[in-house]
Coordinates of N, CA, C and O in Angstrom, one line a residue:
Q15 N 17.1 -0.4 10.5 CA 16.6 -0.5 9.2 C 15.5 -1.6 9.1 O 15.8 -2.7 9.4
V16 N 14.3 -1.2 8.6 CA 13.3 -2.1 8.4 C 13.2 -2.5 6.9 O 13.2 -1.6 6.0
S17 N 13.1 -3.8 6.6 CA 13.0 -4.2 5.2 C 11.5 -4.6 4.9 O 10.9 -5.2 5.8
L18 N 11.0 -4.2 3.8 CA 9.7 -4.5 3.3 C 9.7 -5.2 2.0 O 10.4 -4.8 1.1
V19 N 8.9 -6.3 1.9 CA 8.8 -7.0 0.6 C 7.4 -7.2 0.2 O 6.6 -7.8 1.0
E20 N 7.0 -6.7 -1.0 CA 5.7 -6.9 -1.5 C 5.6 -8.1 -2.4 O 6.6 -8.6 -2.9
S21 N 4.4 -8.7 -2.5 CA 4.2 -9.8 -3.4 C 2.7 -9.8 -3.8 O 1.9 -9.1 -3.2
G22 N 2.4 -10.6 -4.8 CA 1.0 -10.7 -5.2 C 0.6 -10.0 -6.5 O -0.5 -10.1 -6.9
G23 N 1.5 -9.2 -7.0 CA 1.2 -8.5 -8.3 C 1.1 -9.5 -9.4 O 1.5 -10.7 -9.3
G24 N 0.6 -9.0 -10.5 CA 0.6 -9.8 -11.7 C -0.3 -9.2 -12.8 O -0.7 -8.0 -12.7
L25 N -0.7 -10.0 -13.7 CA -1.6 -9.6 -14.8 C -3.0 -10.0 -14.5 O -3.3 -11.1 -14.0
V26 N -3.9 -9.1 -14.8 CA -5.4 -9.4 -14.5 C -6.2 -8.6 -15.5 O -5.8 -7.5 -16.0
Q27 N -7.3 -9.1 -15.9 CA -8.2 -8.4 -16.8 C -9.0 -7.4 -16.0 O -9.2 -7.5 -14.8
A28 N -9.5 -6.3 -16.8 CA -10.3 -5.3 -16.1 C -11.5 -6.0 -15.5 O -12.1 -6.9 -16.1
G29 N -11.8 -5.5 -14.3 CA -12.9 -6.1 -13.5 C -12.5 -7.2 -12.6 O -13.3 -7.6 -11.7
G30 N -11.3 -7.6 -12.7 CA -10.8 -8.7 -11.9 C -10.2 -8.2 -10.5 O -10.4 -7.0 -10.2
S31 N -9.6 -9.1 -9.8 CA -9.2 -8.9 -8.4 C -7.8 -9.4 -8.2 O -7.3 -10.4 -8.8
L32 N -7.0 -8.7 -7.3 CA -5.7 -9.2 -6.9 C -5.6 -8.8 -5.4 O -6.2 -7.8 -4.9
R33 N -4.8 -9.6 -4.7 CA -4.5 -9.3 -3.3 C -3.0 -9.2 -3.1 O -2.3 -10.1 -3.4
L34 N -2.6 -8.0 -2.7 CA -1.2 -7.8 -2.5 C -0.8 -8.0 -1.0 O -1.6 -7.7 -0.2
S35 N 0.4 -8.5 -0.8 CA 0.9 -8.7 0.6 C 2.2 -7.9 0.8 O 3.0 -7.8 -0.2
C36 N 2.5 -7.5 2.0 CA 3.7 -6.9 2.3 C 4.1 -7.4 3.7 O 3.3 -7.3 4.7
V37 N 5.4 -7.8 3.8 CA 5.9 -8.3 5.1 C 7.1 -7.4 5.5 O 8.0 -7.1 4.7
A38 N 7.1 -7.1 6.8 CA 8.2 -6.3 7.3 C 9.2 -7.1 8.2 O 8.7 -8.1 8.8
S39 N 10.4 -6.8 8.1 CA 11.4 -7.5 8.9 C 12.6 -6.7 9.3 O 12.9 -5.7 8.6
G40 N 13.3 -7.0 10.4 CA 14.5 -6.3 10.8 C 14.2 -5.0 11.4 O 13.1 -4.4 11.4
G41 N 15.3 -4.4 12.0 CA 15.3 -3.0 12.5 C 14.3 -2.9 13.6 O 13.8 -3.8 14.2
T42 N 14.0 -1.6 14.0 CA 13.1 -1.3 15.0 C 11.8 -1.0 14.3 O 11.7 -0.1 13.4
F43 N 10.7 -1.7 14.6 CA 9.5 -1.6 13.9 C 8.3 -1.3 14.9 O 8.0 -2.2 15.7
S44 N 7.8 -0.1 14.8 CA 6.6 0.2 15.5 C 5.4 0.1 14.7 O 4.3 -0.3 15.2
G45 N 5.6 0.4 13.4 CA 4.5 0.2 12.5 C 3.2 0.9 12.8 O 2.1 0.4 12.7
N46 N 3.4 2.2 13.2 CA 2.2 3.0 13.6 C 1.2 3.1 12.4 O 0.0 3.0 12.6
Y47 N 1.8 3.2 11.2 CA 1.0 3.3 10.0 C 1.7 2.5 8.9 O 2.9 2.6 8.7
M48 N 0.9 1.7 8.2 CA 1.4 0.9 7.1 C 0.5 1.3 5.9 O -0.7 1.2 6.0
G49 N 1.2 1.8 4.9 CA 0.5 2.3 3.7 C 0.9 1.7 2.4 O 1.8 0.9 2.3
W50 N 0.1 2.0 1.4 CA 0.3 1.5 0.0 C 0.3 2.7 -0.9 O -0.5 3.7 -0.8
F51 N 1.3 2.7 -1.8 CA 1.4 3.8 -2.8 C 1.6 3.1 -4.2 O 1.9 1.9 -4.2
R52 N 1.5 3.8 -5.2 CA 1.7 3.3 -6.6 C 2.3 4.3 -7.5 O 2.1 5.5 -7.3
Q53 N 3.0 3.8 -8.5 CA 3.6 4.7 -9.4 C 3.6 4.1 -10.8 O 4.1 3.0 -11.1
A54 N 2.9 4.8 -11.8 CA 2.9 4.4 -13.2 C 4.0 5.1 -13.9 O 4.5 6.1 -13.5
P55 N 4.4 4.5 -15.1 CA 5.5 5.1 -15.8 C 5.2 6.6 -16.2 O 4.1 6.9 -16.7
G56 N 6.2 7.4 -15.9 CA 6.0 8.8 -16.3 C 5.1 9.6 -15.3 O 4.9 10.8 -15.5
K57 N 4.7 9.0 -14.2 CA 3.9 9.7 -13.3 C 4.5 9.7 -11.9 O 5.4 8.9 -11.6
E58 N 4.0 10.6 -11.0 CA 4.5 10.7 -9.7 C 4.0 9.6 -8.8 O 2.9 9.0 -9.1
R59 N 4.7 9.2 -7.8 CA 4.2 8.2 -6.8 C 2.9 8.8 -6.1 O 3.0 10.0 -5.7
E60 N 1.9 8.0 -6.0 CA 0.7 8.5 -5.4 C 0.2 7.6 -4.3 O 0.4 6.4 -4.3
F61 N -0.5 8.2 -3.4 CA -1.1 7.5 -2.3 C -2.2 6.6 -2.7 O -3.0 7.0 -3.6
V62 N -2.3 5.5 -2.1 CA -3.4 4.5 -2.4 C -4.3 4.3 -1.1 O -5.5 4.5 -1.1
A63 N -3.6 3.8 0.0 CA -4.3 3.5 1.2 C -3.3 3.4 2.4 O -2.1 3.2 2.2
V64 N -3.9 3.5 3.6 CA -3.1 3.4 4.8 C -3.9 2.9 5.9 O -5.1 3.2 6.0
A65 N -3.3 2.1 6.8 CA -4.0 1.6 8.0 C -3.3 1.9 9.3 O -2.0 1.8 9.3
S66 N -4.0 2.3 10.3 CA -3.3 2.5 11.6 C -2.9 1.1 12.2 O -3.3 0.1 11.7
R67 N -2.3 1.1 13.4 CA -1.8 -0.1 14.0 C -3.0 -1.1 14.2 O -2.8 -2.3 14.0
S68 N -4.1 -0.5 14.7 CA -5.2 -1.4 15.0 C -5.9 -1.9 13.8 O -6.7 -2.9 13.8
G69 N -5.7 -1.2 12.7 CA -6.4 -1.5 11.4 C -7.8 -0.9 11.4 O -8.5 -1.0 10.3
I70 N -8.3 -0.3 12.5 CA -9.6 0.3 12.5 C -9.7 1.6 11.7 O -10.6 1.8 11.0
T71 N -8.6 2.4 11.8 CA -8.6 3.6 11.1 C -7.9 3.4 9.7 O -6.8 3.0 9.7
T72 N -8.6 3.7 8.7 CA -8.0 3.6 7.3 C -8.3 4.8 6.5 O -9.3 5.6 6.8
L73 N -7.5 5.0 5.5 CA -7.6 6.1 4.6 C -7.4 5.7 3.2 O -6.4 4.9 3.0
Y74 N -8.2 6.1 2.3 CA -8.1 5.7 0.9 C -8.1 6.9 -0.1 O -8.7 7.9 0.2
A75 N -7.4 6.7 -1.2 CA -7.5 7.7 -2.2 C -8.9 7.6 -2.8 O -9.5 6.5 -2.9
D76 N -9.4 8.7 -3.3 CA -10.7 8.8 -3.9 C -10.8 7.8 -5.1 O -11.9 7.2 -5.3
S77 N -9.7 7.7 -5.8 CA -9.7 6.8 -7.0 C -9.9 5.4 -6.7 O -10.3 4.6 -7.6
V78 N -9.7 4.9 -5.5 CA -9.8 3.5 -5.2 C -10.8 3.2 -4.1 O -11.1 2.0 -3.9
K79 N -11.3 4.2 -3.5 CA -12.3 4.0 -2.4 C -13.5 3.2 -2.9 O -14.1 3.5 -3.9
G80 N -13.9 2.2 -2.1 CA -15.0 1.3 -2.5 C -14.6 0.1 -3.3 O -15.3 -0.8 -3.5
R81 N -13.3 0.1 -3.8 CA -12.8 -1.0 -4.6 C -11.7 -1.7 -3.9 O -11.5 -2.9 -4.1
F82 N -10.8 -0.9 -3.2 CA -9.7 -1.5 -2.5 C -9.9 -1.5 -1.0 O -10.6 -0.6 -0.4
T83 N -9.4 -2.5 -0.3 CA -9.4 -2.6 1.1 C -8.1 -3.0 1.7 O -7.5 -4.0 1.2
T84 N -7.6 -2.3 2.7 CA -6.3 -2.7 3.3 C -6.6 -3.2 4.7 O -7.5 -2.8 5.4
S85 N -5.8 -4.2 5.1 CA -5.9 -4.8 6.4 C -4.5 -5.2 6.9 O -3.5 -5.2 6.2
R86 N -4.4 -5.5 8.2 CA -3.1 -5.7 8.8 C -3.1 -7.0 9.7 O -4.2 -7.4 10.2
D87 N -2.0 -7.6 9.8 CA -1.7 -8.7 10.8 C -0.5 -8.3 11.5 O 0.6 -8.7 11.0
N88 N -0.6 -7.7 12.6 CA 0.6 -7.2 13.3 C 1.5 -8.3 13.9 O 2.7 -8.1 14.0
A89 N 0.9 -9.4 14.3 CA 1.7 -10.5 14.8 C 2.7 -11.0 13.7 O 3.8 -11.5 14.0
K90 N 2.3 -10.9 12.4 CA 3.1 -11.3 11.3 C 3.8 -10.2 10.7 O 4.6 -10.4 9.7
K91 N 3.6 -9.0 11.2 CA 4.2 -7.7 10.6 C 3.8 -7.6 9.1 O 4.7 -7.4 8.3
M92 N 2.6 -7.9 8.8 CA 2.1 -7.8 7.4 C 1.0 -6.9 7.2 O 0.2 -6.6 8.1
V93 N 0.9 -6.4 6.0 CA -0.3 -5.6 5.6 C -0.7 -6.1 4.2 O 0.1 -6.5 3.4
Y94 N -2.0 -6.0 4.0 CA -2.6 -6.5 2.7 C -3.3 -5.4 2.0 O -3.8 -4.5 2.6
L95 N -3.4 -5.6 0.7 CA -4.3 -4.7 -0.1 C -5.1 -5.6 -1.0 O -4.6 -6.1 -2.0
Q96 N -6.4 -5.7 -0.7 CA -7.3 -6.4 -1.5 C -7.9 -5.5 -2.6 O -8.5 -4.5 -2.2
M97 N -7.6 -5.8 -3.8 CA -8.1 -4.9 -4.9 C -9.1 -5.6 -5.8 O -8.9 -6.7 -6.2
T98 N -10.2 -5.0 -5.9 CA -11.3 -5.5 -6.7 C -11.8 -4.5 -7.8 O -11.4 -3.4 -7.7
S99 N -12.5 -5.0 -8.8 CA -13.0 -4.1 -9.8 C -11.9 -3.3 -10.5 O -12.0 -2.1 -10.7
L100 N -10.8 -4.0 -10.7 CA -9.6 -3.3 -11.3 C -9.8 -2.7 -12.6 O -10.6 -3.3 -13.5
K101 N -9.2 -1.6 -12.8 CA -9.3 -0.8 -14.1 C -7.9 -0.7 -14.7 O -6.9 -0.7 -14.0
P102 N -7.9 -0.5 -16.0 CA -6.5 -0.3 -16.6 C -5.7 0.8 -16.0 O -4.5 0.8 -15.9
E103 N -6.4 1.9 -15.5 CA -5.7 3.0 -14.9 C -5.1 2.6 -13.5 O -4.4 3.4 -12.9
D104 N -5.4 1.4 -13.0 CA -4.8 0.9 -11.8 C -3.4 0.4 -12.1 O -2.7 0.0 -11.1
T105 N -3.0 0.2 -13.3 CA -1.8 -0.4 -13.7 C -0.6 0.5 -13.1 O -0.6 1.7 -13.4
A106 N 0.3 -0.1 -12.4 CA 1.4 0.6 -11.7 C 2.2 -0.4 -11.0 O 1.8 -1.5 -10.8
V107 N 3.3 0.1 -10.5 CA 4.1 -0.6 -9.5 C 3.6 -0.2 -8.1 O 3.5 1.0 -7.8
Y108 N 3.2 -1.1 -7.3 CA 2.6 -0.9 -6.0 C 3.7 -1.1 -4.9 O 4.4 -2.1 -4.9
Y109 N 3.8 -0.1 -4.0 CA 4.8 -0.1 -2.9 C 4.1 -0.1 -1.6 O 3.1 0.6 -1.4
C110 N 4.6 -0.9 -0.6 CA 4.1 -0.7 0.7 C 5.2 0.2 1.4 O 6.3 0.2 1.1
A111 N 4.7 0.8 2.5 CA 5.6 1.8 3.2 C 5.2 1.8 4.7 O 4.0 1.6 5.0
V112 N 6.1 2.2 5.5 CA 5.8 2.3 6.9 C 6.1 3.7 7.4 O 7.2 4.3 7.1
R113 N 5.2 4.2 8.2 CA 5.4 5.5 8.9 C 5.4 5.2 10.4 O 4.4 4.7 10.9
N114 N 6.6 5.4 11.1 CA 6.7 5.0 12.5 C 6.1 6.0 13.5 O 5.6 5.6 14.5
Y115 N 6.2 7.3 13.1 CA 5.8 8.3 14.1 C 4.9 9.3 13.4 O 4.9 9.5 12.2
G116 N 4.2 10.1 14.2 CA 3.4 11.2 13.7 C 2.0 10.7 13.4 O 1.5 9.7 13.8
V117 N 1.3 11.6 12.7 CA -0.1 11.4 12.4 C -0.3 10.7 11.1 O 0.7 10.6 10.3
I118 N -1.5 10.1 10.8 CA -1.7 9.5 9.6 C -1.5 10.4 8.4 O -1.9 11.6 8.5
S119 N -1.0 9.9 7.3 CA -0.6 10.8 6.3 C -0.8 10.2 4.9 O -0.6 8.9 4.8
R120 N -1.1 11.0 3.9 CA -1.2 10.6 2.5 C 0.1 10.8 1.8 O 0.2 10.5 0.6
S121 N 1.0 11.5 2.4 CA 2.2 12.0 1.7 C 3.4 11.0 1.7 O 3.8 10.5 2.8
P122 N 3.9 10.6 0.6 CA 5.1 9.7 0.5 C 6.3 10.3 1.3 O 7.1 9.5 1.9
R123 N 6.4 11.6 1.5 CA 7.5 12.2 2.2 C 7.5 11.8 3.7 O 8.5 11.9 4.3
D124 N 6.4 11.5 4.2 CA 6.2 11.2 5.6 C 6.5 9.7 6.0 O 6.5 9.4 7.2
Y125 N 6.8 8.9 5.0 CA 7.0 7.5 5.3 C 8.5 7.2 5.4 O 9.3 7.7 4.7
D126 N 8.8 6.3 6.3 CA 10.2 6.0 6.7 C 10.9 4.9 6.0 O 12.1 4.9 5.7
Y127 N 10.1 3.9 5.6 CA 10.6 2.7 5.0 C 9.8 2.3 3.8 O 8.6 2.4 3.8
W128 N 10.4 1.7 2.8 CA 9.8 1.4 1.5 C 10.2 0.0 1.0 O 11.3 -0.4 1.2
G129 N 9.2 -0.7 0.4 CA 9.5 -1.9 -0.3 C 10.0 -1.6 -1.7 O 10.1 -0.5 -2.1
Q130 N 10.4 -2.7 -2.4 CA 10.9 -2.5 -3.8 C 9.7 -2.5 -4.8 O 10.0 -2.2 -6.0
G131 N 8.6 -2.9 -4.4 CA 7.4 -2.8 -5.3 C 7.0 -4.1 -6.0 O 7.9 -4.9 -6.2
T132 N 5.8 -4.2 -6.4 CA 5.3 -5.3 -7.2 C 4.4 -4.8 -8.3 O 3.6 -3.9 -8.1
Q133 N 4.6 -5.3 -9.5 CA 3.9 -4.8 -10.7 C 2.5 -5.3 -10.7 O 2.2 -6.5 -10.6
V134 N 1.6 -4.4 -11.0 CA 0.2 -4.8 -11.2 C -0.2 -4.3 -12.6 O 0.0 -3.1 -12.9
T135 N -0.6 -5.1 -13.5 CA -1.0 -4.8 -14.8 C -2.4 -5.2 -15.1 O -2.7 -6.4 -15.0
V136 N -3.3 -4.2 -15.5 CA -4.7 -4.5 -15.7 C -4.9 -4.3 -17.2 O -4.7 -3.2 -17.7
S137 N -5.3 -5.3 -17.9 CA -5.6 -5.3 -19.3 C -7.0 -4.9 -19.6 O -7.9 -5.2 -18.8
S138 N -7.3 -4.3 -20.7 CA -8.6 -3.8 -21.1 C -9.2 -4.8 -22.1 O -10.5 -4.8 -22.3

């Protein structure tokens, strides 16, 4: 079992920035893909971003592309999500997740481990 813990969420005004962090520990960790998802009240969990082990290959949701950047530090088993130009519609609980095997994916169903989430609230 791999444990994931997110941090860095908080309150920010529209147009501001936040940097989320996620650290993995325990279990067998290959970390082929480390991704970010978010879920707002009353909505389904949605894909945000994912990075391959090298960090060179990344994938972003259309809604965040150009505003969010994900990066990795494999020595520390960490992944980051730098969020800029935040909008009220970005308000959600943000989760990091790990997919150990297979191809890169946008689907929450394909991820093996999940963090507990960190709240991001963007005011207008």
